[in-house]
Coordinates of C-alpha atoms and ligand atoms in Angstrom, one line a residue:
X1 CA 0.0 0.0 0.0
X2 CA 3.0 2.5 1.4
X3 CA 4.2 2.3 -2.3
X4 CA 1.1 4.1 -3.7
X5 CA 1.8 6.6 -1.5
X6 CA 3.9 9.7 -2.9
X7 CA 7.5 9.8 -2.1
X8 CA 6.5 13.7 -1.0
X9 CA 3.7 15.6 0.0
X10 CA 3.5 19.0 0.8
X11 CA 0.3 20.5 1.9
X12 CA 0.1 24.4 2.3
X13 CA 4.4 24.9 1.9
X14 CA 4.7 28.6 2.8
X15 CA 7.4 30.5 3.4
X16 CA 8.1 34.2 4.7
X17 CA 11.0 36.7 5.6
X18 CA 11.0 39.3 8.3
X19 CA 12.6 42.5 7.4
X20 CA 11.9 44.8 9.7
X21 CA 8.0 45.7 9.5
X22 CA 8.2 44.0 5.9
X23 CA 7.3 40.4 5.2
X24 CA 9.0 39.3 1.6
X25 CA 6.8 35.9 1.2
X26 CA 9.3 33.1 -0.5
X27 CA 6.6 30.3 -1.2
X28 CA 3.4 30.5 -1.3
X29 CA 1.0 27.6 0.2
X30 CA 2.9 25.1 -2.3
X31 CA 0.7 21.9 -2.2
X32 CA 2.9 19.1 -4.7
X33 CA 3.2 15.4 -4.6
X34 CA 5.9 13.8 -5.8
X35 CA 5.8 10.0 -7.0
X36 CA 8.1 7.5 -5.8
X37 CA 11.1 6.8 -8.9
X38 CA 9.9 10.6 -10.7
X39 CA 12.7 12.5 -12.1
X40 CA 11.7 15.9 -11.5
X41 CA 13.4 18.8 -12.7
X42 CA 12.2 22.4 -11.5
X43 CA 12.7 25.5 -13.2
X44 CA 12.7 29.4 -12.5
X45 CA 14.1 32.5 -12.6
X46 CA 16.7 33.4 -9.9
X47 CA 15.0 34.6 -6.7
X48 CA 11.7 32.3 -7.8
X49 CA 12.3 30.2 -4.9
X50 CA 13.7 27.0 -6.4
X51 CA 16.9 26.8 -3.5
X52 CA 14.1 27.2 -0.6
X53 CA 11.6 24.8 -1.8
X54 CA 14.3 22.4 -1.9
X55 CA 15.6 23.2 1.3
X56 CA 12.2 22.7 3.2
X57 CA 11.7 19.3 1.2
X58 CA 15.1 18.2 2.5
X59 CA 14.2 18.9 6.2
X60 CA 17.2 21.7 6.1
X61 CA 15.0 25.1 6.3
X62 CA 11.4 25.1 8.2
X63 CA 8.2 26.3 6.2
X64 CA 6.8 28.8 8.1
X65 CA 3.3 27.4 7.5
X66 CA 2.1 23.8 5.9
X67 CA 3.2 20.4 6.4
X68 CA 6.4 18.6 4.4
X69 CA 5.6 14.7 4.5
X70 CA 8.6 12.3 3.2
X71 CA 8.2 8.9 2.9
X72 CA 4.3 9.2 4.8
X73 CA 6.1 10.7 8.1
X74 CA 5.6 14.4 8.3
X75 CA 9.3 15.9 9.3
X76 CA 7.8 19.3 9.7
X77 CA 6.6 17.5 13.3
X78 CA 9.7 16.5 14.0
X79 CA 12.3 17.4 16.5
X80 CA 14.8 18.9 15.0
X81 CA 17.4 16.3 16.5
X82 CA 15.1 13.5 14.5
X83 CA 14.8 15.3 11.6
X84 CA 18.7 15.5 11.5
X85 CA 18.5 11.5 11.7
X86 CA 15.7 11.0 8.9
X87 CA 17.5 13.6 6.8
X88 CA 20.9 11.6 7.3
X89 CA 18.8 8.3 6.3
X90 CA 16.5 9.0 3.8
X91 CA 18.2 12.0 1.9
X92 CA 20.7 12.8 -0.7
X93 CA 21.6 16.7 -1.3
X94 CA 23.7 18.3 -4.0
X95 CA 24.7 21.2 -4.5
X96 CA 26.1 24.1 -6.9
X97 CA 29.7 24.0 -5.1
X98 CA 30.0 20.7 -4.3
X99 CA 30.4 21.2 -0.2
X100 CA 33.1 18.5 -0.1
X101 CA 35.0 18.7 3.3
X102 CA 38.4 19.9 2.8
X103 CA 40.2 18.6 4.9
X104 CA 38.9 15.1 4.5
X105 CA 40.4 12.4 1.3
X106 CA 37.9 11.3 -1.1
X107 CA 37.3 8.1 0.6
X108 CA 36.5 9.9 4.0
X109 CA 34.4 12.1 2.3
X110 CA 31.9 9.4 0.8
X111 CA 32.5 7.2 4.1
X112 CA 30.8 10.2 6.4
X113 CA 27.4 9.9 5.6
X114 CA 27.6 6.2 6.0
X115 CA 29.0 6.6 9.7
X116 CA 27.0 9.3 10.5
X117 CA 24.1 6.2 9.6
X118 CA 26.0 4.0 12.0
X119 CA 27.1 1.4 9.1
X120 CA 30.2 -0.2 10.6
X121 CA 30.9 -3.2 8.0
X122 CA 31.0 -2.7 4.6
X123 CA 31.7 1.1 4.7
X124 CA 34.7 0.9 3.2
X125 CA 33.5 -1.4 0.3
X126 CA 30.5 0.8 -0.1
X127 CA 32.6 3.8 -0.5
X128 CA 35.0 2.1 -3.4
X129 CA 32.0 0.6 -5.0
X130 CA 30.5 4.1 -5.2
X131 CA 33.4 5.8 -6.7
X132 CA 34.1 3.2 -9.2
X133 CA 30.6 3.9 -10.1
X134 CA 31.6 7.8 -10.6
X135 CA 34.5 7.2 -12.6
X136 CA 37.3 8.0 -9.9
X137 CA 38.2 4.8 -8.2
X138 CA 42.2 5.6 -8.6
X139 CA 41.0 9.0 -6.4
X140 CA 39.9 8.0 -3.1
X141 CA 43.4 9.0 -1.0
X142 CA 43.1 12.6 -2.5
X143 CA 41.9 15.8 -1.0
X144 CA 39.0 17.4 -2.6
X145 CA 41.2 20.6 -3.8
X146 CA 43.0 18.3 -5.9
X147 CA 40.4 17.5 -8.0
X148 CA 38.9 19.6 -10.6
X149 CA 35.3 20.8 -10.2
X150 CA 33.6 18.4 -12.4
X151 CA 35.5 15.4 -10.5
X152 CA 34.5 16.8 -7.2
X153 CA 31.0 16.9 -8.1
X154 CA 31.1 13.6 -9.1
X155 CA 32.5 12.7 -5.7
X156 CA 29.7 14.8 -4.2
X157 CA 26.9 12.8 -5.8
X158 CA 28.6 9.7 -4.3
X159 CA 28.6 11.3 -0.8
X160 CA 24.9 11.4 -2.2
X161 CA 24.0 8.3 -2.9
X162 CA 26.7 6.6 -0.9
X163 CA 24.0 5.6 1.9
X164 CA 21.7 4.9 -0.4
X165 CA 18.9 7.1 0.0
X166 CA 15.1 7.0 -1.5
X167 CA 15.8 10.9 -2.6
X168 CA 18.3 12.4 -3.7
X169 CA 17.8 16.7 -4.2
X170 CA 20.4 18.7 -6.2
X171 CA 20.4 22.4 -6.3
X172 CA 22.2 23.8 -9.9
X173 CA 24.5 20.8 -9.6
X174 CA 26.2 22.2 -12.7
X175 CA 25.9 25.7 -12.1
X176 CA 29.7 26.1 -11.5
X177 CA 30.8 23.6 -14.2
X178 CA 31.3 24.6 -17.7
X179 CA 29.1 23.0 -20.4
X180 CA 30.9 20.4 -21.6
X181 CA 31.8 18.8 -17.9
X182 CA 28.3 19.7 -16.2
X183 CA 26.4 18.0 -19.7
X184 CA 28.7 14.5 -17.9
X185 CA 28.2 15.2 -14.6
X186 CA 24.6 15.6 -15.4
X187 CA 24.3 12.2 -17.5
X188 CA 26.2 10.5 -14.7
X189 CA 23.8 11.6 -12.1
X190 CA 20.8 10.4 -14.4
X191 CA 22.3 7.2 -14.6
X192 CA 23.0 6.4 -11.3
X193 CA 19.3 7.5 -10.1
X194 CA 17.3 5.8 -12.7
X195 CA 19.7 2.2 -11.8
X196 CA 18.5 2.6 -8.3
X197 CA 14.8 3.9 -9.1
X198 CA 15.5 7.2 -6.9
X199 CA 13.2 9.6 -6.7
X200 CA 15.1 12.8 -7.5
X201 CA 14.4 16.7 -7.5
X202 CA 16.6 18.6 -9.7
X203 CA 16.9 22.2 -10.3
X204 CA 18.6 22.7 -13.7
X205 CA 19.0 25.0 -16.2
X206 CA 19.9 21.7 -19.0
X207 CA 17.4 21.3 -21.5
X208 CA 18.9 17.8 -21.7
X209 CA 17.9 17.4 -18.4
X210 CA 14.1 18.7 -19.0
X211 CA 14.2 16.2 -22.2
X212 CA 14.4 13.4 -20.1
X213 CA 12.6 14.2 -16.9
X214 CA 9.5 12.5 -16.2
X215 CA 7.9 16.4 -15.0
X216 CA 9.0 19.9 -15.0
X217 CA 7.7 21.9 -12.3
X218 CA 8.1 25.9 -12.9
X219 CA 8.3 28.5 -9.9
X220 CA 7.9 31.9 -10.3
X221 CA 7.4 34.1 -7.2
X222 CA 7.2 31.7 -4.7
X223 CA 4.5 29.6 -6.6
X224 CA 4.3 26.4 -8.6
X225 CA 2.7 28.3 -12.3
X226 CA 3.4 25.4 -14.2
X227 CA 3.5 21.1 -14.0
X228 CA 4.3 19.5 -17.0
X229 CA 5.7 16.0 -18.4
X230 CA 7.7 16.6 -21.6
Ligands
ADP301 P1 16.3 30.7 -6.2 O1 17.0 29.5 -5.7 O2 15.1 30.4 -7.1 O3 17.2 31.6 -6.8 P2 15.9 31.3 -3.4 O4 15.0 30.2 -2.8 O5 17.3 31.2 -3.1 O6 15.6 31.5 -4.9 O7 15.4 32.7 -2.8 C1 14.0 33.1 -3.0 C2 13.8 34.4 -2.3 O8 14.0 34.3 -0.9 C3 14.8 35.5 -2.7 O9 14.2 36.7 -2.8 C4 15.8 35.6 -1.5 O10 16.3 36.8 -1.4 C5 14.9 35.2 -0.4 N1 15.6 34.6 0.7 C6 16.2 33.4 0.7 N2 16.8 33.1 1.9 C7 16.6 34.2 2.7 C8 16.9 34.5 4.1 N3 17.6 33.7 4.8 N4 16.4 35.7 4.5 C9 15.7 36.6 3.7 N5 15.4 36.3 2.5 C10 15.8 35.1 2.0
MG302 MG1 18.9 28.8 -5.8

């Protein structure tokens, strides 16, 4: 039954500012359900929104009214100590600068999220299998400033996946990559989702991208003006 269920459901999603005597309203009561294994891609103009909606979905940022419901357990009820633990569990994130920990190797990099879920055995294998699968298996002992930016966000979307999460959210993933490198980056992320039937939430720019999603959602002022399957 749980599998008829979407993946995410957000009922009422708003979002507001303070600024001084000002309120500068983000979202605006965003209802949206998301299937389990859709490839989503969502669109807008700059200040539309996009980076805040995806922020509430992944349990990072609070909605300031509505409910966010992942996987049917509402994590706007949650602490925010077991939200932190359902985010660690059931949640990939990407993002535009890849957020790689400096002063951790490859290897340590992808292994975090997999300690942070307690996995004690296996980790290690886990963490070669998943860079193997991004290409950079020779890799794993350097330090993310080594790489380029294109190999780094390929380690980053093994951090992603690397515990093996139902949803994986990427923000511009390829906003800092030039065309040629982010067009890879981008295939290799399609790849690697549709294999493991992810559900995944992409904001994106790539009309390759939009070609192949299953829906393309378009924000503009805070609200949801278009939902479309190419
Ligand atoms: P997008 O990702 O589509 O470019 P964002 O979600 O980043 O848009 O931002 C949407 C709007 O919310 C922008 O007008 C931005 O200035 C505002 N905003 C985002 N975060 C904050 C914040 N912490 N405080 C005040 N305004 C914010
Ligand atoms: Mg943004």
């Amino acid at each position: 039954m749980s599998g008829q269920q979407p993946l995410i459901q957000l009922t009422g999603v708003g979002k507001s500012y303070h600024e001084g005597d000002a309120e500068h309203i983000v979202l605006h009561g965003i209802d949206l359900d998301i299937r389990r294994g859709e490839f989503v891609a969502l669109l807008g103009p700059s200040g539309s929104g996009k980076s805040t909606l995806l922020n509430v979905i992944g349990g990072i940022d609070a909605p300031t009214t509505g409910t966010v419901a992942i996987d049917d357990i509402d994590i706007t009820a949650l602490s925010e100590r077991d939200r932190t633990l359902f985010r660690r569990s059931h949640i990939g994130f990407v993002f535009q600068f890849f957020n790689l920990l400096p002063t951790l190797t490859v290897e340590e990099n992808i292994l975090l999220p997999l300690e942070l879920n307690g996995m004690k055995t296996g980790a290690s294998a886990r963490a070669h299998e998943l860079l193997d699968a991004v290409g950079l298996g020779a890799r794993a002992d350097s330090y993310p400033d080594r790489l380029s930016g294109g190999e780094q966000q390929r380690i980053a979307i093994a951090r992603a996946l690397a515990h093996d999460p139902p949803l994986l959210l990427a923000d511009e993933p390829t906003g800092n990559l030039d065309s040629e490198t982010g067009a890879h980056v981008l295939k290799l992320l399609q790849d690697l989702t549709r294999a493991t039937q992810k559900t995944v939430l992409i904001v994106t720019h790539s009309a390759e991208v939009i070609r192949v999603s299953d829906r393309v959602l378009r924000l503009r002022d805070g609200s949801i003006v278009e939902d479309t399957a190419p």
